[in-house]
Tab-separated table of C-alpha atoms and ligand atoms in Angstrom:
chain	number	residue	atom	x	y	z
A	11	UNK	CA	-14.905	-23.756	10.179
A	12	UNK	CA	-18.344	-24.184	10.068
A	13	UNK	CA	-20.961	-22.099	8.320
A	14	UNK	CA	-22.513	-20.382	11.430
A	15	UNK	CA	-19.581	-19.762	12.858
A	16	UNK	CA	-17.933	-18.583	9.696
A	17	UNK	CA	-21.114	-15.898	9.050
A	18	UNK	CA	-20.880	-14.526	12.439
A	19	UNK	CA	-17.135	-14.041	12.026
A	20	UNK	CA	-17.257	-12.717	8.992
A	21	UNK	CA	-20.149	-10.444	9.938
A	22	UNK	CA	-17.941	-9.233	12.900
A	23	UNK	CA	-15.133	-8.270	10.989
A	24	UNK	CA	-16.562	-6.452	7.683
A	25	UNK	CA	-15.288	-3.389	6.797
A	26	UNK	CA	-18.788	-1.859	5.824
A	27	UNK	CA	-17.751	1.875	5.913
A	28	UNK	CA	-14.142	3.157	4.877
A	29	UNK	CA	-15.619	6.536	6.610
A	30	UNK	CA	-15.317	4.665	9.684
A	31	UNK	CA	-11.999	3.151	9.280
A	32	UNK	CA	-9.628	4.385	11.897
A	33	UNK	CA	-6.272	5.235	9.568
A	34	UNK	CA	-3.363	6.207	11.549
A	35	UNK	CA	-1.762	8.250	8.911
A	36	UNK	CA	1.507	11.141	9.645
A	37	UNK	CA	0.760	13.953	7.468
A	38	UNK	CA	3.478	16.147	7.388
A	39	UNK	CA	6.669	16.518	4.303
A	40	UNK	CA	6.084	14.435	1.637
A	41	UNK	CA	2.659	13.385	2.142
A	42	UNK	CA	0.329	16.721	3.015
A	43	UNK	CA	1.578	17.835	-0.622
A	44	UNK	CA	0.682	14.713	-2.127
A	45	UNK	CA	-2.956	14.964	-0.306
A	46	UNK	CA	-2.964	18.313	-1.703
A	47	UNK	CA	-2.494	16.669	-5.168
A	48	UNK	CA	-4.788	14.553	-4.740
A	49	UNK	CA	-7.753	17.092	-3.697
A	50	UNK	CA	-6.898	19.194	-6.566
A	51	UNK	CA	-6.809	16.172	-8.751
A	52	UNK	CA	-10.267	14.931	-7.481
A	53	UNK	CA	-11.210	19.308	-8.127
A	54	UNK	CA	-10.506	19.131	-11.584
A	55	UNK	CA	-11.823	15.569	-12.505
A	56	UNK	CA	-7.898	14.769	-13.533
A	57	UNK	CA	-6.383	11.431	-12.673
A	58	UNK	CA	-3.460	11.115	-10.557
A	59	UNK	CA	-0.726	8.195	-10.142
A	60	UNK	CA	1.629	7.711	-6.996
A	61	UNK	CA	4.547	6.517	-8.279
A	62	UNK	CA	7.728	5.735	-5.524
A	63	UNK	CA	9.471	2.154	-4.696
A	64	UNK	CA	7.617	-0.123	-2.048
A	65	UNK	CA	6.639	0.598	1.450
A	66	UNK	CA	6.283	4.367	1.094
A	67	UNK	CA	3.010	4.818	1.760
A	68	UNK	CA	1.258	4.640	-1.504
A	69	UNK	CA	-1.532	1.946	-0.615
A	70	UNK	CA	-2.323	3.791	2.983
A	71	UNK	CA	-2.594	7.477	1.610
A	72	UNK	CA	-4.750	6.663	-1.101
A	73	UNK	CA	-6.600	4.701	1.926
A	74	UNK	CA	-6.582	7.958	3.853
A	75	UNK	CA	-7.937	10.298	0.753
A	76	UNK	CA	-10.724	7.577	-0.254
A	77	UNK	CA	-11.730	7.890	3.366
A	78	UNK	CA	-12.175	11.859	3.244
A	79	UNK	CA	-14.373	11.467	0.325
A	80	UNK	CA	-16.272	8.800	1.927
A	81	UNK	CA	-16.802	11.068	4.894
A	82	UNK	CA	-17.862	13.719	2.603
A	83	UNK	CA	-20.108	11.977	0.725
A	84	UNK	CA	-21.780	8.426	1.806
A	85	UNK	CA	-21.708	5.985	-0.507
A	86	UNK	CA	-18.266	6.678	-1.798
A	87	UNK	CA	-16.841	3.680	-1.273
A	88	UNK	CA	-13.179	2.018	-1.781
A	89	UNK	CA	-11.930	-0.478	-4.157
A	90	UNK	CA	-8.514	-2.029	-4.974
A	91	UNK	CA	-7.215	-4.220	-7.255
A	92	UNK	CA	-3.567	-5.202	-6.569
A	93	UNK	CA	-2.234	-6.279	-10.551
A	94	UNK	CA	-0.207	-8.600	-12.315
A	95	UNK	CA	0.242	-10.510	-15.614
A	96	UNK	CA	-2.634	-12.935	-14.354
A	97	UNK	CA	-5.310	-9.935	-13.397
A	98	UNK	CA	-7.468	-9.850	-16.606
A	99	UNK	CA	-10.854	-7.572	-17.282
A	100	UNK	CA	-13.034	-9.162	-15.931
A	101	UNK	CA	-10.938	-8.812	-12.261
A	102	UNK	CA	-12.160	-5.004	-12.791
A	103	UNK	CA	-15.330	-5.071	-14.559
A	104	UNK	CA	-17.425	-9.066	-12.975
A	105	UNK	CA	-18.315	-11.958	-14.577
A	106	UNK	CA	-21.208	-14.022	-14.980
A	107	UNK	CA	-21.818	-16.706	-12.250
A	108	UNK	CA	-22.218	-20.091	-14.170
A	109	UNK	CA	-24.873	-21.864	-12.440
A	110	UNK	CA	-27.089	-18.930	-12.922
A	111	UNK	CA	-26.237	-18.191	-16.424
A	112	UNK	CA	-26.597	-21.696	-17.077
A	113	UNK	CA	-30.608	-21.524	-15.655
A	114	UNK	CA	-31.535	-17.497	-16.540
A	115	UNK	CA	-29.577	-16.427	-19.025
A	116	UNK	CA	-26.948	-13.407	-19.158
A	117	UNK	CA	-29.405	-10.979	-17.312
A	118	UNK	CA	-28.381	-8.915	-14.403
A	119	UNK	CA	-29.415	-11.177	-11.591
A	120	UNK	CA	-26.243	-13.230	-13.185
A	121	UNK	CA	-23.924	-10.951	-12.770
A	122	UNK	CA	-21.165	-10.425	-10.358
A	123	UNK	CA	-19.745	-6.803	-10.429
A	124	UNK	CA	-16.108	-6.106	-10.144
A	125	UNK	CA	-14.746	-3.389	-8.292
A	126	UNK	CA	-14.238	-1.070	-11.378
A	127	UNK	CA	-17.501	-1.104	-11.980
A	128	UNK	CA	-18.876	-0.795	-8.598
A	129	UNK	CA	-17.068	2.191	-8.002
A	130	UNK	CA	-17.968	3.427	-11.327
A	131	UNK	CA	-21.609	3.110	-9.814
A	132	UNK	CA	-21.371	4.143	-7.065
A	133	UNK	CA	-19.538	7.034	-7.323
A	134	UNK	CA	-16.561	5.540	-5.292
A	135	UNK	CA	-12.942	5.188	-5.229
A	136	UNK	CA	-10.725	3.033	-7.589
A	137	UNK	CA	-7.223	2.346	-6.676
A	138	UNK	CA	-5.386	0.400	-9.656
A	139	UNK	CA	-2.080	-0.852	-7.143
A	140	UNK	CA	0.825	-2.324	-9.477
A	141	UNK	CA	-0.729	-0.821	-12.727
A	142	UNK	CA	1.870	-1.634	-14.679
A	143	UNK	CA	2.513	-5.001	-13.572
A	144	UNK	CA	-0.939	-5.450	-15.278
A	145	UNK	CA	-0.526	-6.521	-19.545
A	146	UNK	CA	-1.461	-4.072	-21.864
A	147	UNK	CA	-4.504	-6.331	-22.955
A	148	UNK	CA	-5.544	-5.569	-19.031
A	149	UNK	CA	-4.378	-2.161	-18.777
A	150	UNK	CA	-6.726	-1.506	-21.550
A	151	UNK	CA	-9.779	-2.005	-20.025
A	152	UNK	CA	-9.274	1.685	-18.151
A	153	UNK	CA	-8.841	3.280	-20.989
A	154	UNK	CA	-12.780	4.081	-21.747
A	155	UNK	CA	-13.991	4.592	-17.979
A	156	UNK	CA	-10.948	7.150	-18.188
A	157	UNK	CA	-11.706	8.663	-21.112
A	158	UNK	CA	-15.368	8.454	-21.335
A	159	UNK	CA	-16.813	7.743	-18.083
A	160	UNK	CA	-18.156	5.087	-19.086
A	161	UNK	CA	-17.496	1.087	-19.335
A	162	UNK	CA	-19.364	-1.638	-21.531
A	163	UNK	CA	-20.321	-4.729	-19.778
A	164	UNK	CA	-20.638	-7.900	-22.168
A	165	UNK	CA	-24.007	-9.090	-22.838
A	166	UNK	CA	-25.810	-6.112	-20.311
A	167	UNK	CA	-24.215	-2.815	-22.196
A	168	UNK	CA	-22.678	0.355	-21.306
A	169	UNK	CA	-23.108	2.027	-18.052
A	170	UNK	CA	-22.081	5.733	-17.465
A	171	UNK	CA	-20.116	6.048	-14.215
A	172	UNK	CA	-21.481	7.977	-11.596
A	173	UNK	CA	-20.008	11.675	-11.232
A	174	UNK	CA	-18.112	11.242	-8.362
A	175	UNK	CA	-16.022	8.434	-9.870
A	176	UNK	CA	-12.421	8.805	-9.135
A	177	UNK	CA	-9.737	6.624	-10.113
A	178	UNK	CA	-5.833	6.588	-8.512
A	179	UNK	CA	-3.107	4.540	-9.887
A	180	UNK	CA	0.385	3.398	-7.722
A	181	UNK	CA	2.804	1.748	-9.320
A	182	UNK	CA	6.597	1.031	-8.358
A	183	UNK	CA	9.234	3.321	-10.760
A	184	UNK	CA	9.565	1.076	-14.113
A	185	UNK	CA	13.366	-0.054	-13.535
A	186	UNK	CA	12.192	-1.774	-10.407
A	187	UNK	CA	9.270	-3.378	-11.459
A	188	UNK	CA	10.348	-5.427	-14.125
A	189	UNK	CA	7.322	-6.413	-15.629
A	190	UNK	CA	5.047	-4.971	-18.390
A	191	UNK	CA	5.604	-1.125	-18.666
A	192	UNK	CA	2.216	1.350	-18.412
A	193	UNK	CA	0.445	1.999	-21.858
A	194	UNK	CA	0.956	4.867	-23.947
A	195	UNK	CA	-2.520	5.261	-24.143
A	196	UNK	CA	-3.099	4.728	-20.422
A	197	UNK	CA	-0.216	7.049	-19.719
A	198	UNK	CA	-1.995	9.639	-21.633
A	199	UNK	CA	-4.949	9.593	-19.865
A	200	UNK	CA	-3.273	10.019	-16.327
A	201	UNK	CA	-2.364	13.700	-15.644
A	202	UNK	CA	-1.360	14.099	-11.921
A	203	UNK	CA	2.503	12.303	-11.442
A	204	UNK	CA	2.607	12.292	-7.628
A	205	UNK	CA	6.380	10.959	-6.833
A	206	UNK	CA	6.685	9.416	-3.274
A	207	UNK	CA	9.980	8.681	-1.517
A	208	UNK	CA	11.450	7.579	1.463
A	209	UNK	CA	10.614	10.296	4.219
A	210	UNK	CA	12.554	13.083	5.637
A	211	UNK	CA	13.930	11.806	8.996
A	212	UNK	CA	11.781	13.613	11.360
A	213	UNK	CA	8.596	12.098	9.154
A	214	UNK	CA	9.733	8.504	9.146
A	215	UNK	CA	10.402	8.534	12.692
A	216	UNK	CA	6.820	10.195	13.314
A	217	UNK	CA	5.311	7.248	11.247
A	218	UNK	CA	7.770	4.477	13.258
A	219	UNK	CA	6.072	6.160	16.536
A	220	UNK	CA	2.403	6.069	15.186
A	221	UNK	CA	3.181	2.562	14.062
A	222	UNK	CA	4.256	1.226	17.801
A	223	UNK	CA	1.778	-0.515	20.287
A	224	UNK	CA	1.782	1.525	23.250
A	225	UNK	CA	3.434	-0.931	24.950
A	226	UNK	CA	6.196	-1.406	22.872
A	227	UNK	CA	7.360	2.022	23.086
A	228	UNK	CA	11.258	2.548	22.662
A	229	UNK	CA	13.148	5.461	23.901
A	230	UNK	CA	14.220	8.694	21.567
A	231	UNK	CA	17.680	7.177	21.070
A	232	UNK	CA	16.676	4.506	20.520
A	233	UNK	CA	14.476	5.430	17.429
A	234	UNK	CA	17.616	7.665	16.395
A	235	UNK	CA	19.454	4.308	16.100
A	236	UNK	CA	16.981	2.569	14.319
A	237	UNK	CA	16.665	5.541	11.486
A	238	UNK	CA	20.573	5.329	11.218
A	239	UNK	CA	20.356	1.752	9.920
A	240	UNK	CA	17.755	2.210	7.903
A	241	UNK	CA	18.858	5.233	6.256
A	242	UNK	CA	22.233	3.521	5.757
A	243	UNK	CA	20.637	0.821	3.393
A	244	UNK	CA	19.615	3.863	1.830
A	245	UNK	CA	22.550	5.426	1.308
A	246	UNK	CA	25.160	2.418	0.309
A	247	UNK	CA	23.802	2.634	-3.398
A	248	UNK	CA	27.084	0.592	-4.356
A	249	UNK	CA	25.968	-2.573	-3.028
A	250	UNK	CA	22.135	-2.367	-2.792
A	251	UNK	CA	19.262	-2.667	-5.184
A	252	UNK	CA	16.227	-2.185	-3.219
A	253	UNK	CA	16.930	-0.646	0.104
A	254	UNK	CA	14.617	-1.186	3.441
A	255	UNK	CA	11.616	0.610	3.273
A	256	UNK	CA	9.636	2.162	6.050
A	257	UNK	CA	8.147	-1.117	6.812
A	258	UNK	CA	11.687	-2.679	8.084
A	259	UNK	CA	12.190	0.476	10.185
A	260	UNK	CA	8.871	0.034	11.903
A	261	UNK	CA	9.142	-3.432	12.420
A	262	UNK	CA	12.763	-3.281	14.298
A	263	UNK	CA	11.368	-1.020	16.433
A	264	UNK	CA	8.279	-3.274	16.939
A	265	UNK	CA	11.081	-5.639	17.997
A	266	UNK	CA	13.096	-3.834	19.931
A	267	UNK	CA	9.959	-2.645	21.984
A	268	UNK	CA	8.999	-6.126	23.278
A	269	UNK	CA	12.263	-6.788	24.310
A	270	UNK	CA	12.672	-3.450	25.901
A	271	UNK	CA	9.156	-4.570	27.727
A	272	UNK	CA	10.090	-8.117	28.628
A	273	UNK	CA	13.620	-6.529	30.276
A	274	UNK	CA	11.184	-4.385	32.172
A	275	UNK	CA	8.945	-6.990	33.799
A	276	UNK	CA	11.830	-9.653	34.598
A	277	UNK	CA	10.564	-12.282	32.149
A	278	UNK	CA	14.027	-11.990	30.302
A	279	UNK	CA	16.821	-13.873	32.243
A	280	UNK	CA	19.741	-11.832	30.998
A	281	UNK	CA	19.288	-7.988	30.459
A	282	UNK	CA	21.556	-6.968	27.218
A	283	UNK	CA	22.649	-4.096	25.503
A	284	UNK	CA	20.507	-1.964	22.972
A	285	UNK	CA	23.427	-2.096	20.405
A	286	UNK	CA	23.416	-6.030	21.211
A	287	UNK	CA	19.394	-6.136	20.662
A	288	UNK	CA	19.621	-3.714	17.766
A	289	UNK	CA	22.072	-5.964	16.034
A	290	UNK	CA	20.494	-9.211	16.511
A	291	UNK	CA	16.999	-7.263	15.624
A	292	UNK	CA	18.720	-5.796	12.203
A	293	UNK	CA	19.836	-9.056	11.431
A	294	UNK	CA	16.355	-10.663	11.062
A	295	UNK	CA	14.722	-7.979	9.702
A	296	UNK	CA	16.964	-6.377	7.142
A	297	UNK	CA	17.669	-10.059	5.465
A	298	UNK	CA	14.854	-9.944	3.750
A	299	UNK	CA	14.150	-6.106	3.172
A	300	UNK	CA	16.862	-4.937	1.326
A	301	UNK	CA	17.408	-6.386	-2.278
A	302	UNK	CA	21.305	-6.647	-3.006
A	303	UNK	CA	22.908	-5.780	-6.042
A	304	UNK	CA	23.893	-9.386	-8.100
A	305	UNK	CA	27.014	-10.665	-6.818
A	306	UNK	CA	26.755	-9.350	-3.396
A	307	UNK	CA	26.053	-10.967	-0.610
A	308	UNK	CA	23.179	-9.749	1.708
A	309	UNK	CA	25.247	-11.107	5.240
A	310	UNK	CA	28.402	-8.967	4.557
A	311	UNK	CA	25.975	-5.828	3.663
A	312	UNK	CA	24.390	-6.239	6.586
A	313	UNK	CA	27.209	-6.065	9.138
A	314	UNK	CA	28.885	-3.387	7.433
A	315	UNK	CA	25.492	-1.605	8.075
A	316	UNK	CA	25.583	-2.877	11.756
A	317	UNK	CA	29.415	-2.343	12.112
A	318	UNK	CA	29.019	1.753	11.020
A	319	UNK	CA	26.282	2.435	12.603
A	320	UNK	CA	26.539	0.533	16.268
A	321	UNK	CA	29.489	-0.906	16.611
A	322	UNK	CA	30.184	-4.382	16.011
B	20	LIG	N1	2.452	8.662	6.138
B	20	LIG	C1	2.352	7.525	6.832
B	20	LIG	N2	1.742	7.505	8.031
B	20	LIG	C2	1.645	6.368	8.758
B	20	LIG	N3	2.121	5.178	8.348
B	20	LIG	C3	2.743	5.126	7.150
B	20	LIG	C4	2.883	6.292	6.335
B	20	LIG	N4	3.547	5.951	5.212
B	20	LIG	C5	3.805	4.635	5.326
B	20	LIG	N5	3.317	4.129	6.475
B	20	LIG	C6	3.409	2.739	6.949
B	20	LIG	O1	4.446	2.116	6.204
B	20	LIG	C7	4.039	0.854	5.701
B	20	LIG	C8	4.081	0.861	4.183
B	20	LIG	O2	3.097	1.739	3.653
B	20	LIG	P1	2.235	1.366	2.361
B	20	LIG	O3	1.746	-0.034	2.448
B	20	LIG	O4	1.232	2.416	2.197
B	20	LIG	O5	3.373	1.465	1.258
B	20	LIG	P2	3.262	1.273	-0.329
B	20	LIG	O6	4.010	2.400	-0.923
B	20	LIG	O7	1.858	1.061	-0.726
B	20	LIG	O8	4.097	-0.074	-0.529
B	20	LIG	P3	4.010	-1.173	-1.733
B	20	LIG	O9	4.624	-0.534	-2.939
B	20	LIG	O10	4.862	-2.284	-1.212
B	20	LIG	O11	2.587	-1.536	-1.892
B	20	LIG	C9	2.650	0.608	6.271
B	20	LIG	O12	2.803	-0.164	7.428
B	20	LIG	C10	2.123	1.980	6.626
B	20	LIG	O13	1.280	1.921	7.719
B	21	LIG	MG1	0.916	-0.671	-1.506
């Protein structure tokens, strides 16, 4: 790509206002209390962590509350940092850039700021995603902006964060994350333990709706099916590790719409069965969104799901 065309893109597409982000976010069960937490968190300067397996809803709630602040105040931006083993300090705090250190110096102008610190500047939003896929070395470098409100920056000194600094943590539960566990010392420091799950039926199917492209719309019994598998994975805690999260639900029926639309204007030669789209649909999603417990195999889980639920 060249450079113009790359800067004009790029201009296009910035997200220069998380005020002014459209978030389609379902707010009922599970998730108004956990926005309630989160307000009364933010009330009483204490620092909460979502903590529930993947695809819940962690990432867009914490989305969804950074925007109300943002509208609330301007200038409250949004950052995230998504961790692992490899994500080291200076991910959160900058760095120095080396061709200008190399000519001025470690001065200011050098200086790259991370998105720890620029929330802790400007007052913003800091979402630590995976915390405790981070190492403890890493998950360290919170400890002081949590404790302190405050952060030192090599060579430049110690800033003081901005009042309206707020920092969220997500992390998977530990026996599924199988990496480095969260700090004592960190674990101390967070005081809010917000627990997300999988939905209440008439929730998840609210966020499969609010999920579909209006032309991709499937019908009421349709949607019923769809739960049915998904809350089966859910349910068969025999042969399943990890089972499909709301993402697989909202992606069958993303599939299942198209093909309901193609059947509609005549581009598909041979008009089939739900059950027989539902099953071939399943198939391709659920493969790779449910983790099976060793030993099993994810084919014969799979069409025992399909099997109980529409018929073979
Ligand atoms: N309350 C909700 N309203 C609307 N959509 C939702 C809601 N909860 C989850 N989703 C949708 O489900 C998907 C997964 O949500 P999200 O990415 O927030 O999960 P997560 O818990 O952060 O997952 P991970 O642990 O994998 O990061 C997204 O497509 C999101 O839009
Ligand atoms: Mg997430």
């Amino acid at each position: 790509m060249d450079k113009e065309r790359f800067e004009e893109l790029f201009t296009t597409h910035l997200i220069k206002d998380i005020a002014q982000e459209k978030i389609d976010i379902v707010l009922s069960g599970q998730y108004a209390k956990a926005l309630e937490l989160l307000r009364d968190a933010e009330a009483t300067g204490l620092f909460p962590a979502l903590v529930g397996p993947p695809g819940v809803g962690k990432t867009i709630l914490c989305r969804y509350f950074a925007s109300l602040r943002a509208k609330e105040s301007q200038g409250r931006s949004f950052y995230w940092l998504t961790m692992d083993e490899s994500i080291k300090p200076s991910h959160f705090i900058g760095s120095f850039d080396p061709a200008i250190t190399l000519k001025k110096g470690f001065t200011l102008e050098a200086f790259n700021a991370g998105p720890l610190l620029s929330a802790m500047l400007e007052g913003g939003t800091f979402l630590a995603n995976e915390i405790n896929r981070a190492t403890e070395f890493s998950q360290n470098t919170l400890l002081e902006p949590l404790e302190e409100a405050s952060i030192g920056i090599p060579h430049l000194g110690r800033i003081k964060a901005d009042e309206d600094f707020f920092f969220i943590c997500a992390m998977n539960p530990e026996e599924l994350s199988g990496t480095h566990r969260l700090s004592e010392a960190l674990k101390d420091r967070i005081k809010v333990w917000i627990k997300l799950t999988y939905p209440e039926k008439a929730t998840e199917l609210d966020i499969i709706r609010i999920n579909l492209p209006e032309q991709f719309m499937v019908e009421e019994s349709e949607l019923e099916l769809i739960y049915s598998i998904i809350d089966e994975t859910r349910k068969n805690k025999i042969d399943i590790e990890v089972p499909a999260s709301i993402r697989a639900g909202i992606a069958i029926a993303k599939l299942l719409g198209r093909k309901r639309y193609l059947e509609e204007k005549g581009v598909l030669k041979d008009q089939d069965s739900v059950y027989n789209h539902l099953a071939d649909i399943s198939k391709h999603v659920l493969l790779g969104s449910i983790k099976p417990k060793p030993g099993v195999k994810v084919d014969t889980i799979i069409e025992g799901i399909i099997n109980k639920t529409i018929g073979g």
